[in-house]
Amino acid sequence: MSGRHFLQIPGPTNVPDRILRAMDRPVIDHRGPDLPAVVEEAVAGLKRIFGSTRGEIVIYPSSGTGANEASLVNTVSPGDRVLAFNMGQFSHLYNQCARKMGAAVDEVDLPWDGGVPAELVEERLAGDTGHQYRAVMVVHNETSNGATTDLAAIRRAIDAARHPALLLVDMVSSAGSLEVQFDAWGIDVAVSGAQKGLMLPPGLGILCVSPRALEASSKVTTPRYYFDWRPVLEEMHRGYFPYTPSTLSLYGLRESVRMLQEEGLANVYARHRRLAEGVRRAVVAMGLAIHCRRPAEYSNTLTVVRTPEGVDANAVVRLAAERLHLSLGLGLGRLRGRVFRIGHLGALNELEVLATVGGVEMACALAGIRVSVGAGVAASQQYFLDQYAAAVPG
Ligand code: PLP
């Protein structure tokens, strides 16, 4: 293949050359003098990204699932009740993790086409007059159905019910791409990973932990060792870790938070909004349906596209990879074969979106879907031109 492969799955995302260069160095002594400055800068940058001054950052050499597990073993004891929602594959897996850790998971099954309705949270918590629920678990951006939950509304719902439950949020596919206000939204544990909005290769599990969650961790009885965040925090305060950290990834992480800071977080979020809307306009112009039901919940990091009845969505993904060197995301869990996913997060610009949209049109046509080839690209182009016109009057 000449040219580059288009990695447009909803994570791992494309790693910018600047981050690759920052990681391209000899491995350092993880107990030597170089690490603390790297950790300090990365932690400060992550706090800005999470929107937190009161939270503590914890980093593991793990995938996002490891961070999911850490959020639970440090806050929930076996037998504790937790309120959880199942609206897609990643919420299903997070809830499954809680069950395996011994929690009594009260799971609300939702259609896999939206986020968590805040009214439902308020209703369930208001009904729990004995305050049995230790925690509420929410996936901010459900990477399988393309819906984002309004976390400010979830916080208002918890407050309206006057419930003390901890708020645990999976932000694996939102942190660094969508606005997060950890402090203002009263989040207790935010979970993320390296390979999406942070634009790093996979391999880091990242958490932001509130003082209340820290206090909870000294009381829980769940057996834990590697994922006990207390010794990690103790060492991280000095710039080290109680095990061998992924040192080169930490250099990459420092570069990532520098890049996001240089662009400005408000600009990063605006770029994700703009590129997402460009993709959505294209999908509609092609004559395909966006899977997420409520436009207010459309994710700005990925779009889940339904294929017409009788067309295997997996064929679109396979043909895109085989013929066009374009990686799209498969439908997951219950949505397998019915949808494909376009990732538009991380290091990305307008022309890359146009190429992706062009590839999606061709892959759909190759799979036998009647799309008007070119209509999607034209719709995105027009939208981006309108955005430039609006930004630069005259
Ligand atoms: N949660 C969400 C929302 C995700 O999108 C993912 C991965 O795509 C995960 C959790 C699991 O992360 P990992 O695959 O890094 O373990």
PDB file of N, CA and C and ligand atoms in Angstrom, residues 10-12 62-68 89-91 93-94 139-144 170-174 191-196 202-205 302 332 341, ligand 1:
ATOM      1  N   PRO A  10     -13.394   4.224  16.374  1.00  0.00           N
ATOM      2  CA  PRO A  10     -13.500   5.147  17.528  1.00  0.00           C
ATOM      3  C   PRO A  10     -12.498   4.786  18.628  1.00  0.00           C
ATOM      4  N   GLY A  11     -11.275   4.703  18.269  1.00  0.00           N
ATOM      5  CA  GLY A  11     -10.171   4.403  19.156  1.00  0.00           C
ATOM      6  C   GLY A  11      -9.771   2.954  19.060  1.00  0.00           C
ATOM      7  N   PRO A  12      -8.448   2.685  19.053  1.00  0.00           N
ATOM      8  CA  PRO A  12      -7.356   3.644  19.078  1.00  0.00           C
ATOM      9  C   PRO A  12      -7.422   4.623  17.900  1.00  0.00           C
ATOM     10  N   SER A  62      -2.335  -0.028  31.929  1.00  0.00           N
ATOM     11  CA  SER A  62      -3.442  -0.971  31.676  1.00  0.00           C
ATOM     12  C   SER A  62      -4.264  -0.399  30.535  1.00  0.00           C
ATOM     13  N   SER A  63      -5.235  -1.139  30.086  1.00  0.00           N
ATOM     14  CA  SER A  63      -6.173  -0.561  29.128  1.00  0.00           C
ATOM     15  C   SER A  63      -7.279   0.146  29.920  1.00  0.00           C
ATOM     16  N   GLY A  64      -8.254   0.690  29.212  1.00  0.00           N
ATOM     17  CA  GLY A  64      -9.366   1.365  29.885  1.00  0.00           C
ATOM     18  C   GLY A  64     -10.117   0.417  30.809  1.00  0.00           C
ATOM     19  N   THR A  65     -10.213  -0.844  30.432  1.00  0.00           N
ATOM     20  CA  THR A  65     -10.938  -1.823  31.256  1.00  0.00           C
ATOM     21  C   THR A  65     -10.295  -1.945  32.641  1.00  0.00           C
ATOM     22  N   GLY A  66      -8.974  -1.862  32.699  1.00  0.00           N
ATOM     23  CA  GLY A  66      -8.286  -1.895  33.987  1.00  0.00           C
ATOM     24  C   GLY A  66      -8.723  -0.711  34.843  1.00  0.00           C
ATOM     25  N   ALA A  67      -8.833   0.451  34.212  1.00  0.00           N
ATOM     26  CA  ALA A  67      -9.269   1.644  34.952  1.00  0.00           C
ATOM     27  C   ALA A  67     -10.730   1.491  35.389  1.00  0.00           C
ATOM     28  N   ASN A  68     -11.558   0.860  34.542  1.00  0.00           N
ATOM     29  CA  ASN A  68     -12.942   0.557  34.942  1.00  0.00           C
ATOM     30  C   ASN A  68     -12.930  -0.270  36.233  1.00  0.00           C
ATOM     31  N   GLN A  89     -22.726  -1.697  24.549  1.00  0.00           N
ATOM     32  CA  GLN A  89     -21.766  -2.737  24.894  1.00  0.00           C
ATOM     33  C   GLN A  89     -20.833  -2.314  26.037  1.00  0.00           C
ATOM     34  N   PHE A  90     -20.422  -1.025  26.058  1.00  0.00           N
ATOM     35  CA  PHE A  90     -19.445  -0.639  27.079  1.00  0.00           C
ATOM     36  C   PHE A  90     -20.082  -0.446  28.440  1.00  0.00           C
ATOM     37  N   SER A  91     -21.347   0.002  28.483  1.00  0.00           N
ATOM     38  CA  SER A  91     -22.027   0.046  29.784  1.00  0.00           C
ATOM     39  C   SER A  91     -22.286  -1.387  30.244  1.00  0.00           C
ATOM     40  N   LEU A  93     -20.437  -3.971  29.686  1.00  0.00           N
ATOM     41  CA  LEU A  93     -19.179  -4.538  30.201  1.00  0.00           C
ATOM     42  C   LEU A  93     -18.792  -3.930  31.557  1.00  0.00           C
ATOM     43  N   TYR A  94     -19.018  -2.634  31.698  1.00  0.00           N
ATOM     44  CA  TYR A  94     -18.703  -1.960  32.979  1.00  0.00           C
ATOM     45  C   TYR A  94     -19.569  -2.587  34.090  1.00  0.00           C
ATOM     46  N   VAL A 139     -21.830   5.567  31.674  1.00  0.00           N
ATOM     47  CA  VAL A 139     -20.842   5.724  30.599  1.00  0.00           C
ATOM     48  C   VAL A 139     -21.142   7.052  29.902  1.00  0.00           C
ATOM     49  N   HIS A 140     -20.182   7.967  29.946  1.00  0.00           N
ATOM     50  CA  HIS A 140     -20.406   9.308  29.395  1.00  0.00           C
ATOM     51  C   HIS A 140     -20.695   9.251  27.898  1.00  0.00           C
ATOM     52  N   ASN A 141     -19.819   8.572  27.182  1.00  0.00           N
ATOM     53  CA  ASN A 141     -19.946   8.513  25.723  1.00  0.00           C
ATOM     54  C   ASN A 141     -19.941   7.027  25.353  1.00  0.00           C
ATOM     55  N   GLU A 142     -21.112   6.489  25.032  1.00  0.00           N
ATOM     56  CA  GLU A 142     -21.235   5.036  24.771  1.00  0.00           C
ATOM     57  C   GLU A 142     -20.693   4.779  23.363  1.00  0.00           C
ATOM     58  N   THR A 143     -19.505   4.201  23.309  1.00  0.00           N
ATOM     59  CA  THR A 143     -18.791   4.052  22.038  1.00  0.00           C
ATOM     60  C   THR A 143     -19.437   3.013  21.120  1.00  0.00           C
ATOM     61  N   SER A 144     -20.421   2.280  21.631  1.00  0.00           N
ATOM     62  CA  SER A 144     -21.080   1.303  20.759  1.00  0.00           C
ATOM     63  C   SER A 144     -22.334   1.863  20.102  1.00  0.00           C
ATOM     64  N   ASP A 170     -17.541   6.400  33.225  1.00  0.00           N
ATOM     65  CA  ASP A 170     -16.605   5.926  32.199  1.00  0.00           C
ATOM     66  C   ASP A 170     -16.483   7.025  31.143  1.00  0.00           C
ATOM     67  N   MET A 171     -15.273   7.596  31.032  1.00  0.00           N
ATOM     68  CA  MET A 171     -15.030   8.651  30.035  1.00  0.00           C
ATOM     69  C   MET A 171     -13.980   8.202  29.034  1.00  0.00           C
ATOM     70  N   VAL A 172     -13.924   6.896  28.790  1.00  0.00           N
ATOM     71  CA  VAL A 172     -12.844   6.371  27.951  1.00  0.00           C
ATOM     72  C   VAL A 172     -12.862   7.027  26.567  1.00  0.00           C
ATOM     73  N   SER A 173     -14.052   7.216  25.988  1.00  0.00           N
ATOM     74  CA  SER A 173     -14.070   7.792  24.638  1.00  0.00           C
ATOM     75  C   SER A 173     -14.530   9.247  24.622  1.00  0.00           C
ATOM     76  N   SER A 174     -14.417   9.929  25.768  1.00  0.00           N
ATOM     77  CA  SER A 174     -14.773  11.351  25.766  1.00  0.00           C
ATOM     78  C   SER A 174     -13.651  12.254  26.274  1.00  0.00           C
ATOM     79  N   VAL A 191     -13.106   7.646  34.572  1.00  0.00           N
ATOM     80  CA  VAL A 191     -12.233   6.588  34.052  1.00  0.00           C
ATOM     81  C   VAL A 191     -11.884   6.906  32.607  1.00  0.00           C
ATOM     82  N   SER A 192     -10.592   6.798  32.257  1.00  0.00           N
ATOM     83  CA  SER A 192     -10.272   6.980  30.837  1.00  0.00           C
ATOM     84  C   SER A 192      -9.087   6.121  30.416  1.00  0.00           C
ATOM     85  N   GLY A 193      -8.731   6.268  29.155  1.00  0.00           N
ATOM     86  CA  GLY A 193      -7.620   5.482  28.620  1.00  0.00           C
ATOM     87  C   GLY A 193      -6.792   6.357  27.689  1.00  0.00           C
ATOM     88  N   ALA A 194      -5.680   5.817  27.232  1.00  0.00           N
ATOM     89  CA  ALA A 194      -4.720   6.615  26.467  1.00  0.00           C
ATOM     90  C   ALA A 194      -5.115   6.803  25.009  1.00  0.00           C
ATOM     91  N   GLN A 195      -5.832   5.816  24.462  1.00  0.00           N
ATOM     92  CA  GLN A 195      -5.833   5.617  23.013  1.00  0.00           C
ATOM     93  C   GLN A 195      -6.952   6.304  22.240  1.00  0.00           C
ATOM     94  N   LYS A 196      -7.641   7.257  22.891  1.00  0.00           N
ATOM     95  CA  LYS A 196      -8.755   7.889  22.160  1.00  0.00           C
ATOM     96  C   LYS A 196      -8.472   9.383  22.049  1.00  0.00           C
ATOM     97  N   PRO A 202      -2.411   2.539  22.673  1.00  0.00           N
ATOM     98  CA  PRO A 202      -3.082   1.941  23.827  1.00  0.00           C
ATOM     99  C   PRO A 202      -2.072   1.592  24.909  1.00  0.00           C
ATOM    100  N   GLY A 203      -2.526   1.541  26.164  1.00  0.00           N
ATOM    101  CA  GLY A 203      -1.632   1.076  27.217  1.00  0.00           C
ATOM    102  C   GLY A 203      -1.641   1.848  28.520  1.00  0.00           C
ATOM    103  N   LEU A 204      -2.483   2.892  28.626  1.00  0.00           N
ATOM    104  CA  LEU A 204      -2.588   3.576  29.918  1.00  0.00           C
ATOM    105  C   LEU A 204      -4.048   3.602  30.359  1.00  0.00           C
ATOM    106  N   GLY A 205      -4.260   3.271  31.616  1.00  0.00           N
ATOM    107  CA  GLY A 205      -5.569   3.455  32.240  1.00  0.00           C
ATOM    108  C   GLY A 205      -5.457   4.663  33.146  1.00  0.00           C
ATOM    109  N   LEU A 302     -17.853   9.950  17.734  1.00  0.00           N
ATOM    110  CA  LEU A 302     -18.096   8.890  16.747  1.00  0.00           C
ATOM    111  C   LEU A 302     -19.529   8.968  16.262  1.00  0.00           C
ATOM    112  N   LEU A 332     -21.082  -3.536  17.694  1.00  0.00           N
ATOM    113  CA  LEU A 332     -20.694  -4.378  18.838  1.00  0.00           C
ATOM    114  C   LEU A 332     -21.923  -4.930  19.548  1.00  0.00           C
ATOM    115  N   ARG A 341     -19.383   1.916  12.596  1.00  0.00           N
ATOM    116  CA  ARG A 341     -19.072   3.124  13.378  1.00  0.00           C
ATOM    117  C   ARG A 341     -17.929   3.909  12.726  1.00  0.00           C
TER     118      ARG A 341
HETATM  119  N1  PLP B   1     -15.359   2.126  27.893  1.00  0.00           N
HETATM  120  C1  PLP B   1     -15.565   2.705  26.704  1.00  0.00           C
HETATM  121  C2  PLP B   1     -16.622   3.754  26.590  1.00  0.00           C
HETATM  122  C3  PLP B   1     -14.804   2.333  25.597  1.00  0.00           C
HETATM  123  O1  PLP B   1     -15.003   2.916  24.418  1.00  0.00           O
HETATM  124  C4  PLP B   1     -13.803   1.340  25.753  1.00  0.00           C
HETATM  125  C5  PLP B   1     -12.993   0.910  24.594  1.00  0.00           C
HETATM  126  O2  PLP B   1     -13.300   1.157  23.463  1.00  0.00           O
HETATM  127  C6  PLP B   1     -13.630   0.775  27.003  1.00  0.00           C
HETATM  128  C7  PLP B   1     -14.413   1.195  28.062  1.00  0.00           C
HETATM  129  C8  PLP B   1     -12.605  -0.290  27.246  1.00  0.00           C
HETATM  130  O3  PLP B   1     -11.336   0.225  27.072  1.00  0.00           O
HETATM  131  P1  PLP B   1     -10.113  -0.741  26.682  1.00  0.00           P
HETATM  132  O4  PLP B   1     -10.493  -1.400  25.394  1.00  0.00           O
HETATM  133  O5  PLP B   1      -8.957   0.203  26.570  1.00  0.00           O
HETATM  134  O6  PLP B   1      -9.961  -1.716  27.782  1.00  0.00           O
END
